Structures are given as C-alpha cells and as structure tokens.
CSV table of C-alpha atoms and ligand atoms in Angstrom, one decimal:
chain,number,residue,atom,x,y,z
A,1,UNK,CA,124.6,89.0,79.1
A,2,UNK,CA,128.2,88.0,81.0
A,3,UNK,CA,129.6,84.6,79.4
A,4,UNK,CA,127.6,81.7,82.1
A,5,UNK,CA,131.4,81.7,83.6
A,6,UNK,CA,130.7,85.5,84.5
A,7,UNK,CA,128.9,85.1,87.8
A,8,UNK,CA,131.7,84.2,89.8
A,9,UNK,CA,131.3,87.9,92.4
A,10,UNK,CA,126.9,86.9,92.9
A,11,UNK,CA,128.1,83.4,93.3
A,12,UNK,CA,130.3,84.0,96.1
A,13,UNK,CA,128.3,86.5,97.6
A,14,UNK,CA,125.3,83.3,97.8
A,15,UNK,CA,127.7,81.3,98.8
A,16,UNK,CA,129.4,83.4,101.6
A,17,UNK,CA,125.2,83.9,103.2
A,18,UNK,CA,124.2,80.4,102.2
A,19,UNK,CA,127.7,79.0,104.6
A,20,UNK,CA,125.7,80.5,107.7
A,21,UNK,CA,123.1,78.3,107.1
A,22,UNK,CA,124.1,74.6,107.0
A,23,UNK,CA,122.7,71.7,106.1
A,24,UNK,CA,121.7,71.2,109.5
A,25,UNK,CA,119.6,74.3,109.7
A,26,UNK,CA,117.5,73.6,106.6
A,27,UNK,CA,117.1,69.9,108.2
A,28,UNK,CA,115.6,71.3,111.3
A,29,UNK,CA,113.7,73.3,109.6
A,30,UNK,CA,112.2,70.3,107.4
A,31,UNK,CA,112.2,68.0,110.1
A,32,UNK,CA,110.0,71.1,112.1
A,33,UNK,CA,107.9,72.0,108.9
A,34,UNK,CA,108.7,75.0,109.9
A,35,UNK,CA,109.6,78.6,107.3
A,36,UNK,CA,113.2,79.0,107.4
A,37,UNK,CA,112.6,82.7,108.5
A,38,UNK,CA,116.2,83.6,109.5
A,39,UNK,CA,117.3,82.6,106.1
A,40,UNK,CA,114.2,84.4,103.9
A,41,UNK,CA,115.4,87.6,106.4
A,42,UNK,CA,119.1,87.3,105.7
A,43,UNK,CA,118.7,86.8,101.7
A,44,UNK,CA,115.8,89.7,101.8
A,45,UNK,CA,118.6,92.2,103.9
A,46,UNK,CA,121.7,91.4,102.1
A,47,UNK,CA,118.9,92.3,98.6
A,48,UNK,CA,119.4,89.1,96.8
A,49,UNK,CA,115.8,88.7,96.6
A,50,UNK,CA,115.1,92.6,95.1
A,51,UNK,CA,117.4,91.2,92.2
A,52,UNK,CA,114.9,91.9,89.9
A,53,UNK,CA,113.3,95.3,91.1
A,54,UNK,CA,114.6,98.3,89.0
A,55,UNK,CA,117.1,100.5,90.9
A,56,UNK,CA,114.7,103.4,90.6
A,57,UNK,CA,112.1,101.3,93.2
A,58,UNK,CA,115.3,100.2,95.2
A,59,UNK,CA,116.1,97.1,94.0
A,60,UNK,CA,119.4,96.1,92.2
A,61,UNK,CA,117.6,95.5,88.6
A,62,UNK,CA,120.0,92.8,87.7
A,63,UNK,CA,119.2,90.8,84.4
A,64,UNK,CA,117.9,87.3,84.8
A,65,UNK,CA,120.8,85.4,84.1
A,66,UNK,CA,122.2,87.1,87.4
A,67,UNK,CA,118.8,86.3,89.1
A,68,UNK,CA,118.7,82.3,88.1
A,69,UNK,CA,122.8,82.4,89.4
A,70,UNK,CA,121.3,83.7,92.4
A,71,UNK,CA,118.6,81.0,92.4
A,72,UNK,CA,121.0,78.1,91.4
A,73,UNK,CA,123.5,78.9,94.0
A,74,UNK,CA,121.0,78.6,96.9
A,75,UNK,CA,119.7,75.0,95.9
A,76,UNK,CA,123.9,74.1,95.5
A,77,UNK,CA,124.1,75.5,98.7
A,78,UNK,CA,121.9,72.5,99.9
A,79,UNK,CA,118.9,75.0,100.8
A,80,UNK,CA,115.7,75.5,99.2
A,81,UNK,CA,114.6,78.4,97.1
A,82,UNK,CA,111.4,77.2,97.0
A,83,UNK,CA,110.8,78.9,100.5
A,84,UNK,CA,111.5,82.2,98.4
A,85,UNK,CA,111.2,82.1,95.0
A,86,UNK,CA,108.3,84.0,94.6
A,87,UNK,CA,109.4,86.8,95.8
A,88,UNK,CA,111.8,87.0,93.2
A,89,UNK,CA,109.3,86.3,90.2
A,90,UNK,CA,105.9,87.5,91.2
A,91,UNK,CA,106.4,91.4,91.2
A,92,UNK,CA,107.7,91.2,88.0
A,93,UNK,CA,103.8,91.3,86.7
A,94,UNK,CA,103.9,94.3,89.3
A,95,UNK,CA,107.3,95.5,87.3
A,96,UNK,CA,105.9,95.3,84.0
A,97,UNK,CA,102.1,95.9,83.9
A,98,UNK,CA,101.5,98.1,87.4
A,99,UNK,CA,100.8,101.6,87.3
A,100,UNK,CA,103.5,103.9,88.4
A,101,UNK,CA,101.6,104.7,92.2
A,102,UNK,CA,101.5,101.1,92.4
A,103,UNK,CA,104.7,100.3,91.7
A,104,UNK,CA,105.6,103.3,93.9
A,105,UNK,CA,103.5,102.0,96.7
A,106,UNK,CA,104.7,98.4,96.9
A,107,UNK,CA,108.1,97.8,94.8
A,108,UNK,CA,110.1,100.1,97.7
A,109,UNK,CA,108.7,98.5,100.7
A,110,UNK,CA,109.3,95.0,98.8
A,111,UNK,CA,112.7,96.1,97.8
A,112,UNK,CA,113.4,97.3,101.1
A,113,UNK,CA,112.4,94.0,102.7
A,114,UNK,CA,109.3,95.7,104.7
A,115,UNK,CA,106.8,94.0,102.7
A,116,UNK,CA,106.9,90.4,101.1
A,117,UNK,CA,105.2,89.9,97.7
A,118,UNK,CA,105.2,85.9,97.6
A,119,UNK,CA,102.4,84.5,96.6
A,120,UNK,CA,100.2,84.1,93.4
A,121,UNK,CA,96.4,82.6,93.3
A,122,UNK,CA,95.9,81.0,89.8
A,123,UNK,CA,95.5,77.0,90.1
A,124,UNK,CA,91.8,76.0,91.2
A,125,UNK,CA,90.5,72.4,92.4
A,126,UNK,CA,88.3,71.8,89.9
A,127,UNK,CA,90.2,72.8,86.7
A,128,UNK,CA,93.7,72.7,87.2
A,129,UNK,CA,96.3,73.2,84.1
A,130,UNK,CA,92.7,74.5,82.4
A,131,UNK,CA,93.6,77.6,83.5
A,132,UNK,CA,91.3,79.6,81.3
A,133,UNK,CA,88.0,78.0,82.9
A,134,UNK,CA,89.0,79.3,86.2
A,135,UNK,CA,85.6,79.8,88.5
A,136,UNK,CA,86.9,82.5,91.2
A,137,UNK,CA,85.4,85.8,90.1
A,138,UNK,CA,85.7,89.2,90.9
A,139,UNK,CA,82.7,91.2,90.0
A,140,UNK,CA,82.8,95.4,90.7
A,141,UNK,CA,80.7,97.1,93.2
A,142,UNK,CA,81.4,100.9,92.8
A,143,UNK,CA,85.1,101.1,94.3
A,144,UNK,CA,85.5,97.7,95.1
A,145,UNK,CA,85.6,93.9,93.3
A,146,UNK,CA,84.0,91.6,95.5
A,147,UNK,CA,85.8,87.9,95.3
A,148,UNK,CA,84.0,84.6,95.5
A,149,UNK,CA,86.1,81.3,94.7
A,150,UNK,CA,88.5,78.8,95.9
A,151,UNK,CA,92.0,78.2,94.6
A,152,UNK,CA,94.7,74.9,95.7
A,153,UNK,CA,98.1,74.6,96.6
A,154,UNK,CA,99.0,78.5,96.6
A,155,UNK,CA,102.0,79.0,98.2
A,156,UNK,CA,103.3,81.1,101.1
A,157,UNK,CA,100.4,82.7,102.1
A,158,UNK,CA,101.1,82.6,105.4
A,159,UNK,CA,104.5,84.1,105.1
A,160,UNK,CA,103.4,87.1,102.5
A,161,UNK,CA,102.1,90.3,102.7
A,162,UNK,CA,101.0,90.8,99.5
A,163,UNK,CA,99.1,88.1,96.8
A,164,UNK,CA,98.6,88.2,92.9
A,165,UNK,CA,95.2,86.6,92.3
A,166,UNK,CA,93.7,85.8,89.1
A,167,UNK,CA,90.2,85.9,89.1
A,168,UNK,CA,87.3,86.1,86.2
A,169,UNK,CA,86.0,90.0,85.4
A,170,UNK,CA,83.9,88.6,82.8
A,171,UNK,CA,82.2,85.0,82.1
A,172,UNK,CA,83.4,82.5,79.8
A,173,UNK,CA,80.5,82.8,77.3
A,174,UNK,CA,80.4,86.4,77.2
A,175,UNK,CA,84.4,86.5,76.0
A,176,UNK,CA,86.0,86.1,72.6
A,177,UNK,CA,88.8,84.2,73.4
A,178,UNK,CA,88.5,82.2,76.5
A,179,UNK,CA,92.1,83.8,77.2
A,180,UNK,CA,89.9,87.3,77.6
A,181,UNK,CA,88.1,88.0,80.8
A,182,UNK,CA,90.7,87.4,83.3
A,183,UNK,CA,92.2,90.1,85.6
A,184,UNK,CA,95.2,89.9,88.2
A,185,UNK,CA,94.5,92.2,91.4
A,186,UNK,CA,96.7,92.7,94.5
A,187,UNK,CA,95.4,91.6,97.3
A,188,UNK,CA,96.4,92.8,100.7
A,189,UNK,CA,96.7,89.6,103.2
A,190,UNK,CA,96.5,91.4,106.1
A,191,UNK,CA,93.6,93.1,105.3
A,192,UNK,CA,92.2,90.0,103.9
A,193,UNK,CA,92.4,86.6,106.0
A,194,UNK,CA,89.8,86.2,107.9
A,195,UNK,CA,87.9,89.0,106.5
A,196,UNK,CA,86.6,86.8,103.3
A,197,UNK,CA,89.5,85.1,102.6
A,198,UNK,CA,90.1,81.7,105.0
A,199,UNK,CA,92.8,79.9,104.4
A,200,UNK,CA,93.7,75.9,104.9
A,201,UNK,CA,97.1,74.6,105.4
A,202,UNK,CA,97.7,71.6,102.9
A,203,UNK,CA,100.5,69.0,103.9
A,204,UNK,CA,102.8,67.7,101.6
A,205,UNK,CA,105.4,65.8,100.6
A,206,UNK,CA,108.0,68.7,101.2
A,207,UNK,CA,108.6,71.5,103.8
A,208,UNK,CA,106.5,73.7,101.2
A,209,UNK,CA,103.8,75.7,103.0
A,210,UNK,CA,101.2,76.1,100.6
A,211,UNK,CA,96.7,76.5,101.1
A,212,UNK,CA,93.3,76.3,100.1
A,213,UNK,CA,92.2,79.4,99.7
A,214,UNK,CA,88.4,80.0,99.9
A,215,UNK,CA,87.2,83.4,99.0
A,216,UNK,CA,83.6,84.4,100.4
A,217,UNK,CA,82.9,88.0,99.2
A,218,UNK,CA,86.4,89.5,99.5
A,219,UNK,CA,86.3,93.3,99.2
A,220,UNK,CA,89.4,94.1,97.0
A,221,UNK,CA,89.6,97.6,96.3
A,222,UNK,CA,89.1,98.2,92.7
A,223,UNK,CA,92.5,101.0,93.0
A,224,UNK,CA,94.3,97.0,93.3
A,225,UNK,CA,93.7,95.8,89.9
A,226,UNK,CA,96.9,95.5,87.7
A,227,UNK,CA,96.6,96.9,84.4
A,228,UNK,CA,93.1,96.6,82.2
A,229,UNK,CA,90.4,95.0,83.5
A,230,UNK,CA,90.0,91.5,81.6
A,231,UNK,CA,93.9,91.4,80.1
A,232,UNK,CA,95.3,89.7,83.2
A,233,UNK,CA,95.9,86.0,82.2
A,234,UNK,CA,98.3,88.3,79.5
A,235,UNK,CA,99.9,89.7,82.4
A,236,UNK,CA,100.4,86.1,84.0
A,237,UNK,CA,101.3,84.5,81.0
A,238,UNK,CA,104.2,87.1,80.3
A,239,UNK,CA,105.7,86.8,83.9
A,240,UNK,CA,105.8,83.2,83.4
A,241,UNK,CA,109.1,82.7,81.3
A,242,UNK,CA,110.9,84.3,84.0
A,243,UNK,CA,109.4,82.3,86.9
A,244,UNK,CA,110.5,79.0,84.0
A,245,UNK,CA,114.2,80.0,84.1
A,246,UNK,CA,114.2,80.7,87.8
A,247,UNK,CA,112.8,77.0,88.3
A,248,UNK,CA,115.2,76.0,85.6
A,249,UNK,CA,118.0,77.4,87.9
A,250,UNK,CA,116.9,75.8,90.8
A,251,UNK,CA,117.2,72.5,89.8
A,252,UNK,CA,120.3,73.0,88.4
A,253,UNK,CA,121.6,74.0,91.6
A,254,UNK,CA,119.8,71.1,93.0
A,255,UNK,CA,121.4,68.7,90.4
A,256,UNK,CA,124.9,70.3,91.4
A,257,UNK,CA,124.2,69.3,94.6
A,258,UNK,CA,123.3,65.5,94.1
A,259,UNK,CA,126.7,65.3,91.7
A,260,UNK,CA,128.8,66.8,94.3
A,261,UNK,CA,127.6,64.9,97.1
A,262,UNK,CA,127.6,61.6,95.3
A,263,UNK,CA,130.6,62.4,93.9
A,264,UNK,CA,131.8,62.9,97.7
A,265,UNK,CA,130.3,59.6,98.6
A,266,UNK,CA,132.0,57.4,95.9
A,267,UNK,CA,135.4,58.6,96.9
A,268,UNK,CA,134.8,58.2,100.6
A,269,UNK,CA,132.8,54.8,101.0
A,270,UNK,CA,134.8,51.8,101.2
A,271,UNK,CA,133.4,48.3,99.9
A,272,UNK,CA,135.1,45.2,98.6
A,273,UNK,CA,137.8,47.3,100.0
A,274,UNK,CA,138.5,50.0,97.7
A,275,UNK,CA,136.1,53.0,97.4
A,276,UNK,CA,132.4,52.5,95.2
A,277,UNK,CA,133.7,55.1,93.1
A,278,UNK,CA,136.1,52.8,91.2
A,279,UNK,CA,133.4,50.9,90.0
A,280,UNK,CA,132.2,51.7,86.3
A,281,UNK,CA,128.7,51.2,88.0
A,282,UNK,CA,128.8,53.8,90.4
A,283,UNK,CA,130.8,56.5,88.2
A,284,UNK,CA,129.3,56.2,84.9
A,285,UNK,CA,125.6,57.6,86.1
A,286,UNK,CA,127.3,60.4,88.5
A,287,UNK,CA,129.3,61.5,84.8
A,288,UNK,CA,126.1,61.0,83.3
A,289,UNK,CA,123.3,63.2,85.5
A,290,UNK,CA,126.8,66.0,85.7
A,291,UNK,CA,126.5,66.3,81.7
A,292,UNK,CA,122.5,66.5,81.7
A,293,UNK,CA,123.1,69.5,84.6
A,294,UNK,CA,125.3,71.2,82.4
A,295,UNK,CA,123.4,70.8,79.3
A,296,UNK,CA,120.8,72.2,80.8
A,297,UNK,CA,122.7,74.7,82.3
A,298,UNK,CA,123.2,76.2,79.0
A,299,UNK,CA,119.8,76.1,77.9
A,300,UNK,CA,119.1,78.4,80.7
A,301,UNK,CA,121.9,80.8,79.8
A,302,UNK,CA,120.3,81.1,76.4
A,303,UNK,CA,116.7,81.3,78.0
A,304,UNK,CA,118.2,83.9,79.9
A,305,UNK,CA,120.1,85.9,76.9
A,306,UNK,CA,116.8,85.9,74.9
A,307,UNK,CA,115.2,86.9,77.9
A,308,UNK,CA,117.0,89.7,79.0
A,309,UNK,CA,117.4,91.0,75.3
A,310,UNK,CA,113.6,91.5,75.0
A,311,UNK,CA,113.1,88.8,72.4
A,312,UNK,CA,110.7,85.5,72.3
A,313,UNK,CA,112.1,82.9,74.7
A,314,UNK,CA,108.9,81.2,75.5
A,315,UNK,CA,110.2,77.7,73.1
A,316,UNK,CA,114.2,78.4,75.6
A,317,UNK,CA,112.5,78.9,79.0
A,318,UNK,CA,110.1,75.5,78.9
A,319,UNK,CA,112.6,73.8,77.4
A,320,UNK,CA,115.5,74.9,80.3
A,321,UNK,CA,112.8,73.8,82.7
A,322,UNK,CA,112.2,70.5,81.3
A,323,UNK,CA,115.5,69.8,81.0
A,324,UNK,CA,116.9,70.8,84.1
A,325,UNK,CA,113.9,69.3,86.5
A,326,UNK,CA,114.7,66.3,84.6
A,327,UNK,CA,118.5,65.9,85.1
A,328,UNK,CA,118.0,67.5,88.1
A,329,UNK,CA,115.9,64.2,89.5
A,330,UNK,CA,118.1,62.0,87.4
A,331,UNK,CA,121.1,63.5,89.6
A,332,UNK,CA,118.4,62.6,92.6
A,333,UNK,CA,118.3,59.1,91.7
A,334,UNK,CA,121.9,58.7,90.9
A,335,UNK,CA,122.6,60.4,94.2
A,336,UNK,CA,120.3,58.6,96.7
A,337,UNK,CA,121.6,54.9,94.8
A,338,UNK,CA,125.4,55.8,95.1
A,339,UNK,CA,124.5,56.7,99.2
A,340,UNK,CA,122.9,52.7,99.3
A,341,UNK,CA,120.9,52.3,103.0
A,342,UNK,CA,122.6,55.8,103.8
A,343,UNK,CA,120.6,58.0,101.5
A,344,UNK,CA,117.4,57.1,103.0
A,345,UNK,CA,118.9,58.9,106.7
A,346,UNK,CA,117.7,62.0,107.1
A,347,UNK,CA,121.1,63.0,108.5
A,348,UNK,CA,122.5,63.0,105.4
A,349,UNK,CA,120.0,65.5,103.5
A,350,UNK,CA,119.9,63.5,99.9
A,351,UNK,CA,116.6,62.3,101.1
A,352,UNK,CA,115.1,65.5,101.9
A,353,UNK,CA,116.7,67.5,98.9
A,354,UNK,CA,115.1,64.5,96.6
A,355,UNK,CA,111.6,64.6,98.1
A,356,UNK,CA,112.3,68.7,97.1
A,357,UNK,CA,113.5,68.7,93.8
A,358,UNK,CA,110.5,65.7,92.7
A,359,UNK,CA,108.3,68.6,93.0
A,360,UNK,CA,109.0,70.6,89.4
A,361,UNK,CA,108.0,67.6,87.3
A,362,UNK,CA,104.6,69.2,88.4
A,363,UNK,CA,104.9,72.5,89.6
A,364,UNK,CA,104.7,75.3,88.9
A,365,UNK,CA,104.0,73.5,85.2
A,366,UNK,CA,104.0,70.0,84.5
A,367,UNK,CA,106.3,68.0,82.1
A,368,UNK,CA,103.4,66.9,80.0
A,369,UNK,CA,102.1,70.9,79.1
A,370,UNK,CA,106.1,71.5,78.5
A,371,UNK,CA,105.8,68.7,75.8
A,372,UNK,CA,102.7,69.9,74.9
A,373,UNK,CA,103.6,73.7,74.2
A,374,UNK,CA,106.9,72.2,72.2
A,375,UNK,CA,104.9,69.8,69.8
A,376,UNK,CA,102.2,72.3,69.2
A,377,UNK,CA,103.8,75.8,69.6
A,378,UNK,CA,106.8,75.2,68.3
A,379,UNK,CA,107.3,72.0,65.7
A,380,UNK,CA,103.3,73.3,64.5
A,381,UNK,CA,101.6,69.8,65.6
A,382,UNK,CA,97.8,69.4,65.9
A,383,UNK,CA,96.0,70.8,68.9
A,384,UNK,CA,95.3,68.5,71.2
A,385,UNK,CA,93.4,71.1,73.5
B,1,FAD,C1,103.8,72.2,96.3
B,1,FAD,C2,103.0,72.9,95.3
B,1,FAD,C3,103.0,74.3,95.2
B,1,FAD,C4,102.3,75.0,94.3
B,1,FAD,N1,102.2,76.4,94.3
B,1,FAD,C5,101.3,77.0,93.6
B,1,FAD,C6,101.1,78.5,93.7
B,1,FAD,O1,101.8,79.1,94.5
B,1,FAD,N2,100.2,79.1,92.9
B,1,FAD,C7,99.5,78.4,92.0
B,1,FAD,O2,98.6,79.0,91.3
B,1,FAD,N3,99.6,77.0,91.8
B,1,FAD,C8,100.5,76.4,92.6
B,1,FAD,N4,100.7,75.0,92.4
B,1,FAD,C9,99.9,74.3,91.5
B,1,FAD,C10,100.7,73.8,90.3
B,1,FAD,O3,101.0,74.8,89.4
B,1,FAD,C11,99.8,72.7,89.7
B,1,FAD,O4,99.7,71.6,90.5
B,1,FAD,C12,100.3,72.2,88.3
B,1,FAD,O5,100.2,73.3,87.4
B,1,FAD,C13,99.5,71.1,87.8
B,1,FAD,O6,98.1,71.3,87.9
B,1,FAD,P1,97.1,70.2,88.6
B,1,FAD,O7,97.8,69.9,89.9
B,1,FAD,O8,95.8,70.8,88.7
B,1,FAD,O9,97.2,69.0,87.7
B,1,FAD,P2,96.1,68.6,86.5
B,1,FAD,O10,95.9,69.8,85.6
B,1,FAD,O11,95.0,68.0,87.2
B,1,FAD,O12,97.0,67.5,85.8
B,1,FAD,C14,97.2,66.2,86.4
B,1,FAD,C15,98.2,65.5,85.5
B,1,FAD,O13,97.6,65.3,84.2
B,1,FAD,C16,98.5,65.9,83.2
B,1,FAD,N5,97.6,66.5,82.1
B,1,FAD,C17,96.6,67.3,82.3
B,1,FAD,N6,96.1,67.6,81.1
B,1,FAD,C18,96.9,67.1,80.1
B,1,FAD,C19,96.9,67.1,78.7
B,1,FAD,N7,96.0,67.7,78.0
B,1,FAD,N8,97.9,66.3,78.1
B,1,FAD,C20,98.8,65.6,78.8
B,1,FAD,N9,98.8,65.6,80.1
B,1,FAD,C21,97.9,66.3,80.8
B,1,FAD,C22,99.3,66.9,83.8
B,1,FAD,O14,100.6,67.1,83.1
B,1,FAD,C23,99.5,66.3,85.2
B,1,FAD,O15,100.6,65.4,85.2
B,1,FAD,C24,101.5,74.3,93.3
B,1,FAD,C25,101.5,72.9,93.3
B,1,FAD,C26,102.3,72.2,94.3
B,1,FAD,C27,102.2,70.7,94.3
C-alpha cells in the first residue's frame, strides 16, 4: 500500500469527473428523488466503479485503499456514493467465491459498464441485525431453487441488473451452527420482477432508492448459486470488511466536506462585525470534527493495508467505520450550527449532505453491533447474543 498521501493521481482524476457535476445537480436530483443516472454513467465509463474487478475480467484491480480514495473523493466532492456504492463492493463475493464461467459471464459485462451488479438482499422485516434467522428460503427443484420470502430496505433494485440474495438452503433446526444453511445466488432482475419477485419502493429520509422485496416462488436457476450450497452467509460475511472500509471512506469524504464548507462559512459570514470564525465558539468544534476525520482517516488506511495484504482486519474495518460515521456526523453538526438559519436552506446543500451522512449510524451496520463485535470479538467480553 502507497503512504495515505499517495493517492493524489485517483484523487484528481474523481475530482476532475466529480467538477461536472455540481452541487446543484446532486440538489436536483434530491430535490426530484430522482437516480443521479448521468453521474452513475460517467463514473461507470471513465471505470472508477470496476476498481475492484481484476484486470483479467476488465477491471482495473486496484487495492482498496485506492478504492475507499475513490469513495472518499466522491462524498468531498459534495455527491453521494451511496447511489453507487454497491457496485463497487458487491461483486467482490462474485470476485472471490464465483466459479470461473460465472465470473466470466458477469465480471466483463460489469466491468464494461453493460451490466450493473448493485444490489444485495440480506436484511428481512421480521429479524433484522439477526441475520442468521433469516426466513426467505430457496428450496431446489431439479435445475432450479424456487424463492419464497420478503426482505426490507434493499437498495437499488430498480437501477441494477443483477442481485446477491441470501436465502435459507437448509432450516435452522436441521443446521449445526445457525451460521450453516445459508446460500448467496445471483439473481437476474430482469428476468425476475414481476415474474415472482414484486418489488415496493420505500421512502426515506434521503434520495436513497431502496424496496420491499417479496418473493413468491421465484425460479432461480440452480447454475446461479455462488459457491457451496449452505456456506453463503461465509461468503457474505467475508465481503463485508470491504463494504466497512468503503463506508468508512464515505464518510470521511463526507466529514471533509462539512469542515471545508464550515470552514468557508466562518471566514465569509460577518456578525458583530468581524467574521463568526474569530470566535473561539465557532473555530474550536470545526478544529475539532477536522481531527476526528483525520483520525479516522488513518484507521481506514490501516483497515485498508491489513486488507489488501490478506491478513485479519475485521477488529480495523468496524472500527474505521465507527469512527468515521461518527466524526463524520459530528462534522454534520458542527457544519449545519456554524451555517445558523442558513444551513437549514436547501440551497446551500449542508442540509441535504447531513440528512445523507445520518444514515451509517445504521446502515449497512449499526453502531451498537460495531460495539458489540469490539467488546466481544476483540477485548473477549461475555456474549451478549
Ligand atoms: C437506507 C437504507 C438502505 C439499506 N440498504 C440495504 C441493502 O441494500 N441490503 C440489505 O440487506 N440491507 C440494507 N439496509 C438494512 C440495514 O443494513 C439495517 O437497517 C441495519 O443492519 C439495521 O437492521 P434493522 O434496521 O433491522 O435494525 P434492528 O436489527 O431492528 O435494530 C434496531 C436497533 O436496535 C439495535 N440493536 C439490535 N440488537 C441489539 C443488541 N443485541 N445490542 C444492542 N443494540 C441492538 C440496533 O443497533 C439498532 O440501532 C438498509 C437500511 C437503510 C436504512
């Protein structure tokens, strides 16, 4: 891995593509709930998004450091990579447990921009973080699994070609380990909605498109399944330090943002005739959040070297993410407080980018499982579940 100063060429590059769509656009676009598709179509052309494909499939097969710069830089740039993001992260399950005519089959066309791989079915209504108690199940019938389930708040369905789902192979009682059972399979959304699989739009807080997804004996040919059949919550699990740093890095770039624009703000804005920003008051929190972003900054570079060099990073990847979606909301706070009446306008985009960046206290992991894994995983504390 470069030194975290090493990135300068990718972060220019974002930068230069990011500059063609201004705060304005991603406004609109927020304003309009509507997909920013010029900008998922000029990142997926220019192959930012295939960062993490090998070269072999067509993609660049950078290292995640490079990937979370990429990430980062997009949030700084005042957009959202949350539009995006899974296009970056959810192949990699594809990358690393596929078979080689499926990686064949879809990395190219993903790679190539002709198909989009963005989504990924786990959460359910009625079990949530539980993951293991999932209901949706895929039972085989000769060449095919037939689906029967519901999942919440999966994201860009709408906007995806393709969809990891994780789905029960075999029950609960009949497993070892209630980790055992579970299987990931591909399925094909344009052979699947409204052929088994309806979808409902669910509206938010943010410009995030994201469904209910109710599956009513969806045919999934059994050639889809990733892997072995009943090892899939493995395959998940794996694929999720990766989609932890990637977060990590957006909300650093989000909390770049905030610093920057408040920073702006306090120099510019006149009260009691001299400018906020001479106040102790105003500048100590904008220093403050700017510290945590950094901090956390480097706990995603080491995330990232651990990462990249094959090794455990599980403890370095929850930990960037729970401290970067905390300073990066901290930076929210400071940012929206230093703009007074003025951050509440839409006009000038702190409100939107703070509704955005509230969201990773939650998703795609809570702060209260991050503490959890910590205390229990790592310090060796009881188990509390
Ligand atoms: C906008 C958005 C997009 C999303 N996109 C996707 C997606 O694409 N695919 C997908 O599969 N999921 C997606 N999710 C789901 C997301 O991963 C879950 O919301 C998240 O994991 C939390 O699960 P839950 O909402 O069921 O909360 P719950 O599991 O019901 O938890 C509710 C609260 O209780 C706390 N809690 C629960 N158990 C404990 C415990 N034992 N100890 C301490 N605290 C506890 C949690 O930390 C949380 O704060 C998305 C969610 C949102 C909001």
């Amino acid at each position: 891995m470069r030194s975290p100063e090493g990135y300068e060429e990718i972060r220019s590059g974002v930068r230069a593509l990011c500059a063609e769509f201004p705060d304005a656009y991603f406004r609109e676009v927020d304003a309009q709930r509507a997909y920013p598709e010029a900008f998922v179509d000029a990142l997926t052309k220019a192959g930012w998004l295939a960062a993490l494909i090998p070269q072999e499939y067509g993609g660049s097969g950078l290292d995640l450091a490079s990937a979370s710069v990429i990430m980062e830089e997009i949030n700084r740039a005042g957009g959202n990579s949350g539009a995006c993001h899974g296009q970056m992260y959810v192949m990699n399950v594809l990358v690393r447990h596929g078979s080689e005519e499926q990686r064949r089959k879809y990395l190219t066309g993903i790679a190539s921009g002709d198909l989009r791989m963005q989504s990924m079915a786990v959460t359910e209504p009625t079990t949530g973080t539980d993951t293991t108690k999932l209901k949706t199940t895929a039972v085989r019938k000769g060449d095919r699994y037939v689906v029967n389930g519901q999942k919440v708040w999966i994201s860009r369905v709408q906007h995806s070609d393709l969809m990891l789902l994780l789905a029960r192979t075999t029950p609960l009682a009949e497993v070892q380990r209630k980790s055992e059972g579970m299987s990931v399979f591909i399925v094909d959304l344009r052979e699947s909605v409204g052929k088994g699989l309806t979808l409902r739009p669910i509206a938010n807080m943010v410009n995030h498109e994201t469904n209910e997804l109710f599956f009513d004996n969806l045919e999934v040919p059994a050639e889809n399944l990733i892997g072995v059949e009943g090892m899939g919550f493995k395959y998940i699990l794996d694929g999720l330090n990766a989609e932890r740093v990637l977060i990590a890095a957006e909300c650093i770039g989000d909390g770049h943002w905030f610093v920057e624009r408040a920073t702006k703000y306090a120099n510019e804005r006149v009260v009691f005739d001299r400018p906020i920003g001479r106040n102790q008051g105003v500048q100590f929190p904008i220093a403050e959040t700017f510290i945590e972003v950094e901090a956390a900054s480097l706990m995603r570079f080491k995330a990232c070297e651990l990462y990249d060099a094959k090794k455990p990073c599980g403890a370095e990847a929850n930990m960037a993410k729970l401290l970067a979606a905390k300073a990066s909301w901290e930076a929210a706070n400071v940012c929206l407080q230093t703009h007074g009446g003025f951050g509440f306008a839409a006009d000038y985009d702190v409100e939107r980018k703070f509704r955005e960046t509230r969201l990773y206290q939650v998703a795609p992991i809570s702060t209260n499982l991050i503490l959890s894994y910590v205390a229990e995983h790592v310090l060796g504390l009881p188990r509390s579940f």
